[in-house]
PDB file of C-alpha atoms in Angstrom:
ATOM      1  CA  MET A   1      -0.022  -0.001  -0.018  1.00  0.00           C
ATOM      2  CA  TYR A   2       1.099   3.529  -0.730  1.00  0.00           C
ATOM      3  CA  ASN A   3      -0.098   6.771   0.802  1.00  0.00           C
ATOM      4  CA  LYS A   4       1.690   9.743  -0.730  1.00  0.00           C
ATOM      5  CA  VAL A   5       0.401  13.311  -1.364  1.00  0.00           C
ATOM      6  CA  PHE A   6       2.039  16.141  -3.369  1.00  0.00           C
ATOM      7  CA  LEU A   7       0.532  19.605  -3.258  1.00  0.00           C
ATOM      8  CA  ILE A   8       1.507  23.033  -4.482  1.00  0.00           C
ATOM      9  CA  GLY A   9      -0.538  25.927  -3.131  1.00  0.00           C
ATOM     10  CA  ASN A  10      -0.655  29.094  -1.058  1.00  0.00           C
ATOM     11  CA  LEU A  11      -0.990  29.367   2.735  1.00  0.00           C
ATOM     12  CA  THR A  12      -4.420  30.678   3.767  1.00  0.00           C
ATOM     13  CA  ARG A  13      -3.265  31.761   7.190  1.00  0.00           C
ATOM     14  CA  ASP A  14      -0.124  32.026   9.258  1.00  0.00           C
ATOM     15  CA  PRO A  15       1.097  28.748  10.796  1.00  0.00           C
ATOM     16  CA  GLU A  16       0.133  27.952  14.403  1.00  0.00           C
ATOM     17  CA  MET A  17       3.055  26.455  16.264  1.00  0.00           C
ATOM     18  CA  ARG A  18       2.559  24.653  19.566  1.00  0.00           C
ATOM     19  CA  TYR A  19       4.384  22.123  21.706  1.00  0.00           C
ATOM     20  CA  THR A  20       3.053  18.760  22.967  1.00  0.00           C
ATOM     21  CA  THR A  21       3.224  17.971  26.683  1.00  0.00           C
ATOM     22  CA  ALA A  22       6.409  16.025  25.845  1.00  0.00           C
ATOM     23  CA  GLY A  23       7.891  19.230  24.345  1.00  0.00           C
ATOM     24  CA  ILE A  24       7.699  18.139  20.679  1.00  0.00           C
ATOM     25  CA  PRO A  25       6.943  21.067  18.328  1.00  0.00           C
ATOM     26  CA  VAL A  26       3.948  20.783  15.991  1.00  0.00           C
ATOM     27  CA  THR A  27       2.789  23.353  13.467  1.00  0.00           C
ATOM     28  CA  LYS A  28      -0.599  23.498  11.710  1.00  0.00           C
ATOM     29  CA  PHE A  29      -1.596  25.565   8.680  1.00  0.00           C
ATOM     30  CA  SER A  30      -3.807  25.343   5.649  1.00  0.00           C
ATOM     31  CA  VAL A  31      -3.045  25.498   1.943  1.00  0.00           C
ATOM     32  CA  ALA A  32      -5.306  26.532  -0.948  1.00  0.00           C
ATOM     33  CA  VAL A  33      -4.741  24.579  -4.163  1.00  0.00           C
ATOM     34  CA  ASN A  34      -6.280  25.625  -7.450  1.00  0.00           C
ATOM     35  CA  ARG A  35      -7.918  22.922  -9.576  1.00  0.00           C
ATOM     36  CA  ARG A  36      -7.120  22.642 -13.258  1.00  0.00           C
ATOM     37  CA  SER A  37     -10.537  23.161 -14.669  1.00  0.00           C
ATOM     38  CA  LYS A  38     -12.604  25.638 -16.630  1.00  0.00           C
ATOM     39  CA  THR A  39     -13.988  27.085 -13.415  1.00  0.00           C
ATOM     40  CA  ASP A  40     -11.920  28.757 -10.697  1.00  0.00           C
ATOM     41  CA  GLU A  41     -12.353  26.009  -8.063  1.00  0.00           C
ATOM     42  CA  VAL A  42     -10.067  25.788  -5.058  1.00  0.00           C
ATOM     43  CA  ASP A  43      -9.441  22.961  -2.589  1.00  0.00           C
ATOM     44  CA  PHE A  44      -8.283  23.648   0.968  1.00  0.00           C
ATOM     45  CA  PHE A  45      -6.027  21.226   2.819  1.00  0.00           C
ATOM     46  CA  ASN A  46      -5.019  21.130   6.500  1.00  0.00           C
ATOM     47  CA  ILE A  47      -1.282  20.524   6.910  1.00  0.00           C
ATOM     48  CA  VAL A  48       0.534  19.333  10.057  1.00  0.00           C
ATOM     49  CA  THR A  49       4.297  19.281  10.536  1.00  0.00           C
ATOM     50  CA  TRP A  50       6.339  17.850  13.426  1.00  0.00           C
ATOM     51  CA  ARG A  51       9.665  18.417  15.128  1.00  0.00           C
ATOM     52  CA  LYS A  52      12.382  20.324  13.216  1.00  0.00           C
ATOM     53  CA  LEU A  53      10.165  20.757  10.153  1.00  0.00           C
ATOM     54  CA  ALA A  54       7.479  22.329  12.417  1.00  0.00           C
ATOM     55  CA  GLU A  55      10.025  24.837  13.775  1.00  0.00           C
ATOM     56  CA  ILE A  56      11.161  25.793  10.284  1.00  0.00           C
ATOM     57  CA  CYS A  57       7.591  26.230   9.036  1.00  0.00           C
ATOM     58  CA  GLY A  58       6.650  28.276  12.125  1.00  0.00           C
ATOM     59  CA  GLU A  59       9.617  30.604  11.519  1.00  0.00           C
ATOM     60  CA  TYR A  60       9.664  31.035   7.729  1.00  0.00           C
ATOM     61  CA  LEU A  61       6.073  30.561   6.496  1.00  0.00           C
ATOM     62  CA  SER A  62       3.327  33.136   6.498  1.00  0.00           C
ATOM     63  CA  LYS A  63      -0.033  33.706   4.925  1.00  0.00           C
ATOM     64  CA  GLY A  64       0.090  33.921   1.107  1.00  0.00           C
ATOM     65  CA  LYS A  65       3.418  32.150   0.648  1.00  0.00           C
ATOM     66  CA  LYS A  66       3.531  29.482  -2.089  1.00  0.00           C
ATOM     67  CA  VAL A  67       4.713  26.073  -0.886  1.00  0.00           C
ATOM     68  CA  ALA A  68       5.218  22.530  -2.180  1.00  0.00           C
ATOM     69  CA  ILE A  69       4.100  19.868   0.278  1.00  0.00           C
ATOM     70  CA  GLU A  70       5.031  16.191   0.300  1.00  0.00           C
ATOM     71  CA  GLY A  71       3.441  13.974   2.851  1.00  0.00           C
ATOM     72  CA  ARG A  72       0.718  11.456   3.624  1.00  0.00           C
ATOM     73  CA  LEU A  73      -3.043  11.638   3.966  1.00  0.00           C
ATOM     74  CA  GLU A  74      -4.523  10.994   7.405  1.00  0.00           C
ATOM     75  CA  ILE A  75      -8.211  10.601   8.170  1.00  0.00           C
ATOM     76  CA  ASP A  76      -9.418  10.776  11.790  1.00  0.00           C
ATOM     77  CA  ASN A  77     -12.913  10.278  12.999  1.00  0.00           C
ATOM     78  CA  TYR A  78     -14.788  11.308  16.130  1.00  0.00           C
ATOM     79  CA  GLU A  79     -18.377  11.491  17.382  1.00  0.00           C
ATOM     80  CA  LYS A  80     -20.227  14.727  17.984  1.00  0.00           C
ATOM     81  CA  ASP A  81     -23.892  15.043  18.821  1.00  0.00           C
ATOM     82  CA  GLY A  82     -24.369  11.347  18.143  1.00  0.00           C
ATOM     83  CA  LYS A  83     -23.053  11.694  14.581  1.00  0.00           C
ATOM     84  CA  GLN A  84     -19.759  10.334  13.215  1.00  0.00           C
ATOM     85  CA  ARG A  85     -17.513  13.096  11.908  1.00  0.00           C
ATOM     86  CA  PHE A  86     -14.329  12.895   9.834  1.00  0.00           C
ATOM     87  CA  TRP A  87     -11.246  15.069   9.781  1.00  0.00           C
ATOM     88  CA  VAL A  88      -8.798  14.924   6.892  1.00  0.00           C
ATOM     89  CA  GLN A  89      -5.228  16.326   7.109  1.00  0.00           C
ATOM     90  CA  ILE A  90      -1.870  15.991   5.419  1.00  0.00           C
ATOM     91  CA  ILE A  91       1.052  15.022   7.629  1.00  0.00           C
ATOM     92  CA  ALA A  92       3.974  16.709   5.830  1.00  0.00           C
ATOM     93  CA  ASP A  93       7.303  14.986   5.449  1.00  0.00           C
ATOM     94  CA  ASP A  94       8.792  17.822   3.394  1.00  0.00           C
ATOM     95  CA  VAL A  95       7.870  21.477   2.780  1.00  0.00           C
ATOM     96  CA  GLN A  96       9.565  23.631   0.178  1.00  0.00           C
ATOM     97  CA  ILE A  97       9.011  27.383   0.131  1.00  0.00           C
ATOM     98  CA  LEU A  98       8.430  28.478  -3.454  1.00  0.00           C
ATOM     99  CA  SER A  99       7.869  32.223  -2.739  1.00  0.00           C
ATOM    100  CA  ARG A 100      10.568  34.744  -2.100  1.00  0.00           C
TER     101      ARG A 100
END
């Protein structure tokens, strides 16, 4: 089995960097990716980075920057108000800044 995602898009907000109770840095941000179609459709993806990559993203990324993301798709589920809910995110293994 193979779970690999490649995205190129723009950050929709500044990254949020936090630390786990064990002191491990984690950064979350979202990326807007334009679809190649006749209409101007956009997909939004939630991105999560860990450890040293999280620190780099927290320091150098900001809203509007273009990035290339390589990672894996992760789907979590939880229950709210008796209904099953799903949360999709990309766990990034590599982030390249494409903007100056």
